[in-house]
Tab-separated table of C-alpha atoms and ligand atoms in Angstrom:
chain	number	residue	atom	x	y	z
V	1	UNK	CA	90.321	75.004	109.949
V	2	UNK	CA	90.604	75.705	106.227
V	3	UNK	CA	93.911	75.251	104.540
V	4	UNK	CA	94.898	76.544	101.292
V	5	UNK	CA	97.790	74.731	98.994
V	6	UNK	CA	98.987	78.261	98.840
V	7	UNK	CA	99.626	78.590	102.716
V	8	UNK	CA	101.802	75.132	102.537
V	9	UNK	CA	105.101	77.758	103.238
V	10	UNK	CA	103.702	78.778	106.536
V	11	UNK	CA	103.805	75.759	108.232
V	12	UNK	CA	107.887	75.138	106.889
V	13	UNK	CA	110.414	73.504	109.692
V	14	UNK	CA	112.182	76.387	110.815
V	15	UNK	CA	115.911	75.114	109.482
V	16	UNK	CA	113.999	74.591	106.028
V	17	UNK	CA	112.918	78.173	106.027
V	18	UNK	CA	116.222	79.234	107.260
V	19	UNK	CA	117.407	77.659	104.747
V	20	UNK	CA	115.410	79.460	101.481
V	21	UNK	CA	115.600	82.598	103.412
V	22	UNK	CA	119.419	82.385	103.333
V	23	UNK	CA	119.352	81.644	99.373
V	24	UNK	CA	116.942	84.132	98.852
V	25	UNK	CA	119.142	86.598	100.819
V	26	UNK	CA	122.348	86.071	98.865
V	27	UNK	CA	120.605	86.352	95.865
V	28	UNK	CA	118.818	89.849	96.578
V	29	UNK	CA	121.520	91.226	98.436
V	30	UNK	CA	123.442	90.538	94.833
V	31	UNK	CA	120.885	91.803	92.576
V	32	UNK	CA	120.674	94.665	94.549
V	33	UNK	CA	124.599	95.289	94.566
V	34	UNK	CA	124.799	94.913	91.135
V	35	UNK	CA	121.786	97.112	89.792
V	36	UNK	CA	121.248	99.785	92.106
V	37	UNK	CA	124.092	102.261	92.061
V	38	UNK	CA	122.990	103.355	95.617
V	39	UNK	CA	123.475	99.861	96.933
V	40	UNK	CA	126.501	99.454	94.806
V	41	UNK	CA	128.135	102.763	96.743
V	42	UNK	CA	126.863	101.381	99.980
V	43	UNK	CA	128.350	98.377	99.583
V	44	UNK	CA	131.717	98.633	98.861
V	45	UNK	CA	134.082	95.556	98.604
V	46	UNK	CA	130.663	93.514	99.051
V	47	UNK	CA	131.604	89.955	98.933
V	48	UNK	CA	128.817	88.058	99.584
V	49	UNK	CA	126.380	86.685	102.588
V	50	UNK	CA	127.566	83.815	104.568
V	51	UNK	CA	124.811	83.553	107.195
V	52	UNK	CA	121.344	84.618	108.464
V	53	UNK	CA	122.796	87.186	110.993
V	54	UNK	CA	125.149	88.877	108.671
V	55	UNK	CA	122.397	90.673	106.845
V	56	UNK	CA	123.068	93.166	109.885
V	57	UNK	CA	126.623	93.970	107.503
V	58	UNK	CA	124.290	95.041	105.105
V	59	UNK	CA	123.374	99.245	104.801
V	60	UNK	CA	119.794	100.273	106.147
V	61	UNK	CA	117.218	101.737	102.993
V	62	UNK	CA	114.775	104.729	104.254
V	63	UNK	CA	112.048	105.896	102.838
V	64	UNK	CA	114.067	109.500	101.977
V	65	UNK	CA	116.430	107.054	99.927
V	66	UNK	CA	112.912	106.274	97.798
V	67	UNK	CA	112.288	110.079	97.864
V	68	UNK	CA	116.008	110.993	96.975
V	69	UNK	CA	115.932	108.542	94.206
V	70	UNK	CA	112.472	109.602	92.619
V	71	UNK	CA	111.094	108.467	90.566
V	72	UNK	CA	113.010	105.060	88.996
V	73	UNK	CA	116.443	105.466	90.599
V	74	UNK	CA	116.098	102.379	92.998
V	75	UNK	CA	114.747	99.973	90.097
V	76	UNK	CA	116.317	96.859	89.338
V	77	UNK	CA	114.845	96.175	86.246
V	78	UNK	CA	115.119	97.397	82.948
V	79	UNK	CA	111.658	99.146	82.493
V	80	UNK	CA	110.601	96.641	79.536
V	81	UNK	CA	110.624	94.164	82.521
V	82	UNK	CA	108.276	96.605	84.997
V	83	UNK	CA	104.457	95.741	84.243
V	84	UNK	CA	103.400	97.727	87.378
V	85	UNK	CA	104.079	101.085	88.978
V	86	UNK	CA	102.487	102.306	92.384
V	87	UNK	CA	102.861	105.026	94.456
V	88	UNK	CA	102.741	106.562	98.075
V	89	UNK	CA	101.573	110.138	98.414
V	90	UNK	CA	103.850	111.918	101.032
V	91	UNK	CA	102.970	114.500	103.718
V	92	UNK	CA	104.895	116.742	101.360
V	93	UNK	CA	105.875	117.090	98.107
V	94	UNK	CA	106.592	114.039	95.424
V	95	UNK	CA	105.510	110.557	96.283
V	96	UNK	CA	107.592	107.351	96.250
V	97	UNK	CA	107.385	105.153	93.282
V	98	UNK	CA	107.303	101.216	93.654
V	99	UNK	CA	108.006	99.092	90.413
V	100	UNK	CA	106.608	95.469	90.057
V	101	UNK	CA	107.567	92.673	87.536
V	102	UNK	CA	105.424	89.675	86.963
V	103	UNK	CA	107.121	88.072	88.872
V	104	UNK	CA	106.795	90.340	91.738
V	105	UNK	CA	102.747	90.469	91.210
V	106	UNK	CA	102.586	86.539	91.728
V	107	UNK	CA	104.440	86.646	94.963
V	108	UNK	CA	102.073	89.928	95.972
V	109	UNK	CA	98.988	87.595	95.058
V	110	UNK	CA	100.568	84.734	96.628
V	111	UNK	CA	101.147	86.538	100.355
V	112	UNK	CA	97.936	87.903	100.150
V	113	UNK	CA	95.715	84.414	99.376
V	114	UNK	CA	97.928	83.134	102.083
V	115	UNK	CA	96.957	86.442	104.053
V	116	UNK	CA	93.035	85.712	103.347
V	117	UNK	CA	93.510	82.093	104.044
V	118	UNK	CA	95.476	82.744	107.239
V	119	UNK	CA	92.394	84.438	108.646
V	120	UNK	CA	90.038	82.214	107.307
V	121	UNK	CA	88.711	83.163	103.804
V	122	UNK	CA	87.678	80.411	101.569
V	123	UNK	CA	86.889	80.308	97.603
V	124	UNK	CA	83.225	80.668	98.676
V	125	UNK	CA	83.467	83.837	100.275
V	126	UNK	CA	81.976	87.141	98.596
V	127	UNK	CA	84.907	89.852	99.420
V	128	UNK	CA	83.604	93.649	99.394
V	129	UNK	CA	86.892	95.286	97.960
V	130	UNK	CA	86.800	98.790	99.998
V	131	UNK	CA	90.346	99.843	99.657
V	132	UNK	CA	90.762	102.756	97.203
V	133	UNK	CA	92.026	101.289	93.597
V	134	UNK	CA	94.737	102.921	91.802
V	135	UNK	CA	98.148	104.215	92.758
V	136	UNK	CA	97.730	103.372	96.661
V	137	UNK	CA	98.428	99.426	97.134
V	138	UNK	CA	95.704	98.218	99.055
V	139	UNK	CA	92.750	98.234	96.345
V	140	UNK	CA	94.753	96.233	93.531
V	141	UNK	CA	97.000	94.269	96.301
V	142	UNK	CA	93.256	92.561	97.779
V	143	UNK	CA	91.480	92.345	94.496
V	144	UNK	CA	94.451	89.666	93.054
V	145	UNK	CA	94.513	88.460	96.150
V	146	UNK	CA	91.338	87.766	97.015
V	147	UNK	CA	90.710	86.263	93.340
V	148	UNK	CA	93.393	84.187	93.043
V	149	UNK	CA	92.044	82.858	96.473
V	150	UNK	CA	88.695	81.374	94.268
V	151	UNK	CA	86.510	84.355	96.801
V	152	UNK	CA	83.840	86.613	95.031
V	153	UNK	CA	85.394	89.752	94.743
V	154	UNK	CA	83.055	93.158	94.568
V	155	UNK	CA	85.502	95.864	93.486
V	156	UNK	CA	83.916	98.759	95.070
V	157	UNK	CA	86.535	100.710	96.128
V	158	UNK	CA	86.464	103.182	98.760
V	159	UNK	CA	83.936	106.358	99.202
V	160	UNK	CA	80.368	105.963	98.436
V	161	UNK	CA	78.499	105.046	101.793
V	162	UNK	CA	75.214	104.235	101.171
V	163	UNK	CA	76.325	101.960	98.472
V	164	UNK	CA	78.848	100.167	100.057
V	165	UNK	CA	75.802	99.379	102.608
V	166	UNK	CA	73.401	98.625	99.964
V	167	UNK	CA	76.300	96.045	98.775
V	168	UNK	CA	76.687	94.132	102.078
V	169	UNK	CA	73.390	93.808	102.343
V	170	UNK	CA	71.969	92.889	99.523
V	171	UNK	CA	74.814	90.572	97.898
V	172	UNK	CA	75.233	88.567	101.216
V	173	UNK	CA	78.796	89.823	101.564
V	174	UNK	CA	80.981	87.827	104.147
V	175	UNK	CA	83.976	89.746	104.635
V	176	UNK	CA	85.310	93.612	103.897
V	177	UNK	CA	88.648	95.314	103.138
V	178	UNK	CA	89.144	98.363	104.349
V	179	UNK	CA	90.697	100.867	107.104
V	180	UNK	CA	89.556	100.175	110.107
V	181	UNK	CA	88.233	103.810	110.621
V	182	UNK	CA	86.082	103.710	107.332
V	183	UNK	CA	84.719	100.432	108.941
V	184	UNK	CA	83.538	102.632	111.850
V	185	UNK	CA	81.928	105.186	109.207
V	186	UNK	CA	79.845	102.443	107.592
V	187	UNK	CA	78.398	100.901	110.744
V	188	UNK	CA	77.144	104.106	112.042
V	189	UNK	CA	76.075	105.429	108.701
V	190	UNK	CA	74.121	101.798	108.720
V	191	UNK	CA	72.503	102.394	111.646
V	192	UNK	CA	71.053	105.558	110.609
V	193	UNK	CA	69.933	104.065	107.610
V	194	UNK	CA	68.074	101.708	109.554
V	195	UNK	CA	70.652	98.573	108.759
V	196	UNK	CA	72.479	96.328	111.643
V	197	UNK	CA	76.028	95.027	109.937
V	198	UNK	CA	75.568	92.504	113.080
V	199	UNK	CA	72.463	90.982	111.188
V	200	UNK	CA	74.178	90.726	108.150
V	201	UNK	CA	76.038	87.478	106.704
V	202	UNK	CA	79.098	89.599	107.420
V	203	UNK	CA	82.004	87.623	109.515
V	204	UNK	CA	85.466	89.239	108.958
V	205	UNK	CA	87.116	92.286	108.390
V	206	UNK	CA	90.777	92.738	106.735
V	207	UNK	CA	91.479	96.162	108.199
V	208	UNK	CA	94.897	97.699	107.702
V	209	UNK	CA	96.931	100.798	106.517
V	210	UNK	CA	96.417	102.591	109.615
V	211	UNK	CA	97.499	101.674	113.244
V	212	UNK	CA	94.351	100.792	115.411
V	213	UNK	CA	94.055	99.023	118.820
V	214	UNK	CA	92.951	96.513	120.315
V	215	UNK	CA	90.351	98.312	122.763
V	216	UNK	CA	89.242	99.755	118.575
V	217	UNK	CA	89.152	96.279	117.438
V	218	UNK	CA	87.013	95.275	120.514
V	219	UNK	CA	84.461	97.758	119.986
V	220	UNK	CA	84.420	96.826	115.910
V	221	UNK	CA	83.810	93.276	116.607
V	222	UNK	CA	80.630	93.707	118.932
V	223	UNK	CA	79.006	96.359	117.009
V	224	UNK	CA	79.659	94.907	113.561
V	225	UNK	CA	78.793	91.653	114.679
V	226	UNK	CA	82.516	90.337	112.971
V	227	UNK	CA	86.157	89.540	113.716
V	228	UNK	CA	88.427	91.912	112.778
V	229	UNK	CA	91.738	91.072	111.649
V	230	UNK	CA	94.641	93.403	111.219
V	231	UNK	CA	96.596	92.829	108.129
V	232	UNK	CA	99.995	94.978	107.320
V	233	UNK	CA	101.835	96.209	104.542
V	234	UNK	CA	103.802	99.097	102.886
V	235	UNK	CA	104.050	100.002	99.624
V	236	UNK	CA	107.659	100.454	99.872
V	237	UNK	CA	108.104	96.576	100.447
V	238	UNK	CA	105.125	95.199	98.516
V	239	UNK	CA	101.473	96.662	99.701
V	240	UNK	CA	99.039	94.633	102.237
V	241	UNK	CA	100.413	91.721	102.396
V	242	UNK	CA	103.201	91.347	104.562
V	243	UNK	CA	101.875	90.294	107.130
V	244	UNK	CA	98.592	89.241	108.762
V	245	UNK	CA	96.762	88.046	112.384
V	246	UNK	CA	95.233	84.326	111.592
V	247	UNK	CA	92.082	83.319	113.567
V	248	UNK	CA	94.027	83.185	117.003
V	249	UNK	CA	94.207	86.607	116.473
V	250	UNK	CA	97.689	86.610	118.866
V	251	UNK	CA	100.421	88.770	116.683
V	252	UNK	CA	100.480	88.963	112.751
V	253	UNK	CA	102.585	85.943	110.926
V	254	UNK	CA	105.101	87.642	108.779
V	255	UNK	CA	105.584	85.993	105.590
V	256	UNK	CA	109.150	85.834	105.880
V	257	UNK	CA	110.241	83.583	103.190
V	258	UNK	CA	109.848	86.895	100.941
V	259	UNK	CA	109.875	89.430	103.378
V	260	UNK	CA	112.961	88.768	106.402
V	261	UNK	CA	112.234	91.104	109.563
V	262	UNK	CA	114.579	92.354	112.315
V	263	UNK	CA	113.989	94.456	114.767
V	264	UNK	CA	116.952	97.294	115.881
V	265	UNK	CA	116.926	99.853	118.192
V	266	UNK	CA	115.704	103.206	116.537
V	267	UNK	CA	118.556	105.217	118.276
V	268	UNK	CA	121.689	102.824	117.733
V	269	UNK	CA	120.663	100.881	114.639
V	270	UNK	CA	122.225	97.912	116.593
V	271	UNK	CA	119.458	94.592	116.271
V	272	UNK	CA	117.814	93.808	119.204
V	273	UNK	CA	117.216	90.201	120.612
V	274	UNK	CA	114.332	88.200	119.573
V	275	UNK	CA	111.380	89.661	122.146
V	276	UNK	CA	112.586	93.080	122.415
V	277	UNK	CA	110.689	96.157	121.207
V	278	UNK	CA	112.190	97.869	118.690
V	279	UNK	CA	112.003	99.552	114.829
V	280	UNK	CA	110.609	96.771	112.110
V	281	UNK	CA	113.317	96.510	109.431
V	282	UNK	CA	112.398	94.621	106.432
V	283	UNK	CA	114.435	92.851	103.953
V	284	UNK	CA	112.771	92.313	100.367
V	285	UNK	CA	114.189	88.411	100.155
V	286	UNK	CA	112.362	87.944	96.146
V	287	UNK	CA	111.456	91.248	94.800
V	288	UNK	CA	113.160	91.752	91.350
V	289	UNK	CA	112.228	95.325	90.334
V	290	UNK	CA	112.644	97.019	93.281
V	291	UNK	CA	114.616	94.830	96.236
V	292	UNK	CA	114.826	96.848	99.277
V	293	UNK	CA	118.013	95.958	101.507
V	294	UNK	CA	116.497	96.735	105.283
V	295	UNK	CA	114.501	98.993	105.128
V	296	UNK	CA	113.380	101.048	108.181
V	297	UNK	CA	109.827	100.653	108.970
V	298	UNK	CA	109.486	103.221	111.442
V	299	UNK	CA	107.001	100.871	112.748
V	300	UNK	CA	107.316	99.682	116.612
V	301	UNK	CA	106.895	96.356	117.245
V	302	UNK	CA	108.115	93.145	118.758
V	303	UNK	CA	108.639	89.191	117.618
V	304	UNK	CA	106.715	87.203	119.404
V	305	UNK	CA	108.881	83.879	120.743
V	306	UNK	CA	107.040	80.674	120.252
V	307	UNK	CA	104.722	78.498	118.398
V	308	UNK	CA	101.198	80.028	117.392
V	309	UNK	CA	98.137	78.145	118.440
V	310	UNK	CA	97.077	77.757	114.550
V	311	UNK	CA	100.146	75.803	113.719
V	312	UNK	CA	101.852	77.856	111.401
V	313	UNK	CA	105.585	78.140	111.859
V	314	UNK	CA	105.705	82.245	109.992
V	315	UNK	CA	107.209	84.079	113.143
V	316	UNK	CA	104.210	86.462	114.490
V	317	UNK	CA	105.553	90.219	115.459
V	318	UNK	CA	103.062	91.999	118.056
V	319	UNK	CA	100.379	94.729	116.429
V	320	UNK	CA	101.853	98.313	115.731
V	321	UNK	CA	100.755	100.482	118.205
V	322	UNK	CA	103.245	102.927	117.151
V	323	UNK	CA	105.742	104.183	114.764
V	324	UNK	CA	108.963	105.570	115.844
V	325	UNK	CA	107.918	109.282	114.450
V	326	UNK	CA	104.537	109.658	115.442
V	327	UNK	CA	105.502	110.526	118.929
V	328	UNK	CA	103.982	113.673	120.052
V	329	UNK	CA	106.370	115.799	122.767
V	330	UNK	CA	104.019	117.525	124.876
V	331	UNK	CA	105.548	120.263	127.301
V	332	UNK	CA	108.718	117.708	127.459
V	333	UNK	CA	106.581	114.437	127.533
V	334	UNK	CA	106.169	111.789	124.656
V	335	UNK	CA	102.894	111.004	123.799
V	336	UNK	CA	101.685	108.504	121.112
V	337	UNK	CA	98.096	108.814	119.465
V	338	UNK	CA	97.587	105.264	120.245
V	339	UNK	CA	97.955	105.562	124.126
V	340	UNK	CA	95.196	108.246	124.195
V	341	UNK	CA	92.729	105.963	122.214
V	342	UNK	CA	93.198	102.924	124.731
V	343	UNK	CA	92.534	105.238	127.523
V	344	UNK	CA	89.331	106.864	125.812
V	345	UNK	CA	88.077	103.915	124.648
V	346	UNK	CA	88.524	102.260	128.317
V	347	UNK	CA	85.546	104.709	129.570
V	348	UNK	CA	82.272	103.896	128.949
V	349	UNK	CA	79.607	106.366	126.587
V	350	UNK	CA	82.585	107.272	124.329
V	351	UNK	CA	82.190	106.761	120.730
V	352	UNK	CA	85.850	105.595	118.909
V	353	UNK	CA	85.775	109.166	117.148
V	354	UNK	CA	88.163	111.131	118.800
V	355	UNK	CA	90.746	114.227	117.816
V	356	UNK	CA	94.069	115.148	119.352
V	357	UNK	CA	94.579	119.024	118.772
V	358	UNK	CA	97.407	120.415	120.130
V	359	UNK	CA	98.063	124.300	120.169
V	360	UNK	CA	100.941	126.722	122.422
V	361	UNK	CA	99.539	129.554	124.449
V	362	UNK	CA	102.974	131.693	125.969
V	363	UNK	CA	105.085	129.206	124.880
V	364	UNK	CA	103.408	126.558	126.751
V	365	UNK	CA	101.985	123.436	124.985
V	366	UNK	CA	98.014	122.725	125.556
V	367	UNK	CA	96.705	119.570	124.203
V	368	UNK	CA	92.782	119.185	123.383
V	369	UNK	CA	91.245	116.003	123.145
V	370	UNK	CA	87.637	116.225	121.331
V	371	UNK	CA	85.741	113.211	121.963
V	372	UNK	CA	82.468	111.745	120.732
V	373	UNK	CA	80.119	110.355	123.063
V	374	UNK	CA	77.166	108.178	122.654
V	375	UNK	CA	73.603	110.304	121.923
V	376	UNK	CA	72.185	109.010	125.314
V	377	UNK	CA	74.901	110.308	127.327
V	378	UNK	CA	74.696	113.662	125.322
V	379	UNK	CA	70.692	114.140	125.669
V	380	UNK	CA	70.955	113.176	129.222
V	381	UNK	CA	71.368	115.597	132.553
V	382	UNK	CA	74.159	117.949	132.434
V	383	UNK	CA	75.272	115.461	135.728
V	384	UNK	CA	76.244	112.712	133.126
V	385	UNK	CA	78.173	115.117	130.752
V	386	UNK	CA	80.049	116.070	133.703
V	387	UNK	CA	80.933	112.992	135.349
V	388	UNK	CA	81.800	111.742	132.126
V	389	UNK	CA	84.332	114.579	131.054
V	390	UNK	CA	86.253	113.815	134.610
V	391	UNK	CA	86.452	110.538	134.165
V	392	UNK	CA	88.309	110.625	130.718
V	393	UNK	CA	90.189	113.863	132.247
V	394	UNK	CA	91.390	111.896	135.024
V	395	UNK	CA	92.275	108.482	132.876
V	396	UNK	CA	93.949	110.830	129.915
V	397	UNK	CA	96.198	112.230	133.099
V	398	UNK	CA	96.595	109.050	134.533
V	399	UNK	CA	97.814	107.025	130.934
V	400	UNK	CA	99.998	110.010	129.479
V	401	UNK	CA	101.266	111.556	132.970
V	402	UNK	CA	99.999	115.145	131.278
V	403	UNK	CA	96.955	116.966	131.854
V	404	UNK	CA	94.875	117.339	128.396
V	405	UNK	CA	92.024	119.627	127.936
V	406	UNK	CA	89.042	117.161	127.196
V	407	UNK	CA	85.817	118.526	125.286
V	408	UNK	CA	82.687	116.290	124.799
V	409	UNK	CA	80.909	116.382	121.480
V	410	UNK	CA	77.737	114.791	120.434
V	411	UNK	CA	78.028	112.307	117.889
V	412	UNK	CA	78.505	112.674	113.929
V	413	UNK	CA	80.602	116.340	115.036
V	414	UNK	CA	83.706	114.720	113.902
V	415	UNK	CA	84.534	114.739	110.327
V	416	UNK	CA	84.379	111.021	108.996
V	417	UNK	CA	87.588	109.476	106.988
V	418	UNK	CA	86.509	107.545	104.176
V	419	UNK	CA	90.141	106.461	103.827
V	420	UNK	CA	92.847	106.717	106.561
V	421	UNK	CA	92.012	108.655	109.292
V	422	UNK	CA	93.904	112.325	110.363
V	423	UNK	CA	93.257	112.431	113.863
V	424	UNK	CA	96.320	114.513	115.587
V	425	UNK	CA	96.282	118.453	114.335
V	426	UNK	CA	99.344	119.873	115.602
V	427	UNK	CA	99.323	123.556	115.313
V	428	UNK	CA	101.457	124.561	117.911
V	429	UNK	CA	104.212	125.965	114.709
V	430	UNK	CA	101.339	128.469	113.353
V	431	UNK	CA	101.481	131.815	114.242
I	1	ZN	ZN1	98.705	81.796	113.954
């Protein structure tokens, strides 16, 4: 196993990291009381934190707090002391605006070399950088990153197919950043271009900024020939970087001596005990310009008890299947995105490009499910097609307890994301 000096926090005693966590609390919880007027009015009469647990005194942070605030209200620095701004496009309207000192770009670079070492990156790597550069996180949060680590970076930023495959192939890249959806588009476009990723000196994949599962990951790592390693992040804490899966690949280590999780019930607020399922509420513990005092994730997950086989001590929280408001309620039932890709997936001849479209007809919901299946299965007898569409029909109805309208399509008919992928339509509000 390599081992970075970098990564030397992940492997602290747990009453040592309690320990800097607890300093590092105190001190953000008082740089955010003091700068911030909206902590300052949420904290009235603050007086200090004693303990570990009694960050749950503390007031929550949501992301409409970053909207409310827009664009510099939640900064903590004087702007002479910002050297970075970044920002999150919204579904609607004005994006949120993240502010970085120096000193908050050295602890980004320092999670993510830790985040590259964790899953096995060395300095003699050569990293294809396929996150998109500028105001979104992940293309400047990998590049330091993956620098600082002593790798070969390629900047290539997203888009561009046939380039990013001429790339990989002809400069012996070893491992890719990008969404794991845009990793999808590049091995098929590959194949048709006469190119097998699994050939290549390719080994791992840093995918992230999207939820994906594990039946996903599965098919990524036997057609690309690769492991596949989820990484997460939000801008609204830091970027990518917050946590990552090392090579046992069992739940991602938070880096928790700058970023402190919890998990609470959604509905209640109230934490939950260590195991439970819950929200992901995040704690900035060293950010200067912009310390966020839990915020709500909106991200479901779990800790994971116990030691990981790899040795480091970082608490691991499960992958996020799911995030508190992407539930779909279908005629009265909740859905999530991520159940119907498991159960596709499960069936042999898809192909992981799928589409969730949901309409009302007389008031009634009707959900559609377009999935892509392999050319063989498409070209063959109408018998294959058939047996095919019950079989997904059947394990749709059997995962989600609903009956969804399935419709077979051959492959390349679903439009490819070269970023994050929009696979749920929801039109059942148009007239
Ligand atoms: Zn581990």
């Amino acid at each position: 196993m390599s081992f970075h000096p970098a990564s030397a926090p992940d492997f602290l005693p747990r009453e040592q990291m309690n320990a800097l966590q607890l300093d590092r609390l105190q001190k953000v919880a008082q740089r955010a009381y003091t700068k911030v007027e909206l902590f300052r009015d949420r904290m009235r009469g603050f007086d200090g934190v004693h303990s570990l647990p009694e960050i749950a005194d503390l007031p929550f942070t949501t992301k409409s707090d970053l909207r409310d605030t827009y664009p510099f209200g939640l900064f903590a620095s004087p702007i002479e002391q910002v050297v970075r701004l970044h920002a999150s496009s919204g579904t609607t309207g004005k994006p949120i605006v993240v502010a970085y000192t120096k000193e908050d770009l050295d602890v980004w670079t320092n999670v993510m070399v830790r985040a590259f070492a964790a899953c096995g990156l060395t300095r003699g790597d050569i990293i294809q950088n396929a996150y998109g550069y500028g105001l979104f996180t992940g293309g400047l949060g990998a590049h330091y990153g993956a620098e600082a680590l002593g790798a070969t970076v390629i900047p290539i930023s997203g888009g561009n197919t046939e380039r990013q495959i001429m790339v990989l192939k002809d400069f012996n890249v070893t491992a890719i950043c990008c969404t794991p959806s845009y990793f999808l588009h590049l091995l098929e476009r590959a194949g048709e271009m006469g190119v097998n990723i699994a050939d290549l000196p390719l080994r791992a994949g840093i995918f992230g900024a999207e939820p994906w599962t594990d039946s996903m990951r599965a098919r990524i790592q036997v057609s690309g020939g690769i492991r596949a390693y989820d990484i997460y992040g939000l801008t609204e804490i830091i970027g990518p970087g917050v946590a990552i899966e090392c090579e046992a690949q069992d739940g991602l280590h938070i880096f928790e001596d700058h970023f402190y999780p919890e998990i609470i019930d959604p509905d209640t607020g109230q934490p939950l005990p260590e195991g439970a399922e819950g929200e992901l509420v995040l704690t900035t513990l060293s950010k200067q310009a912009m310390p966020l005092l839990r915020y709500r994730t909106r991200d479901i997950t779990a800790l994971i008890p116990g030691p990981c086989r790899c040795g480091r001590t970082l608490r691991r929280m499960r992958r996020i299947g799911r995030r508190s408001d992407d539930m779909l309620i279908v005629r009265g039932v909740n859905v999530f995105p991520s159940q119907i890709e498991t159960a596709l997936l499960a069936v042999e001849g898809t192909l992981p490009h799928y589409q969730i479209v949901l309409t009302r007809d007389k008031g009634l919901d009707q959900m559609e499910v377009l999935v892509e299946v392999t050319s063989e299965v498409f070209s063959d007898k109408v018998g294959a097609l058939e047996g095919l569409h019950d079989r997904l029909a059947a394990a749709l109805e059997h995962t989600l307890g609903i009956r969804a309208h399935v419709r077979l399509v051959g492959p390349q008919t679903i439009q490819r994301s070269e970023g994050k992928a929009k696979r749920v339509f929801d039109r059942r509000n148009l007239a």
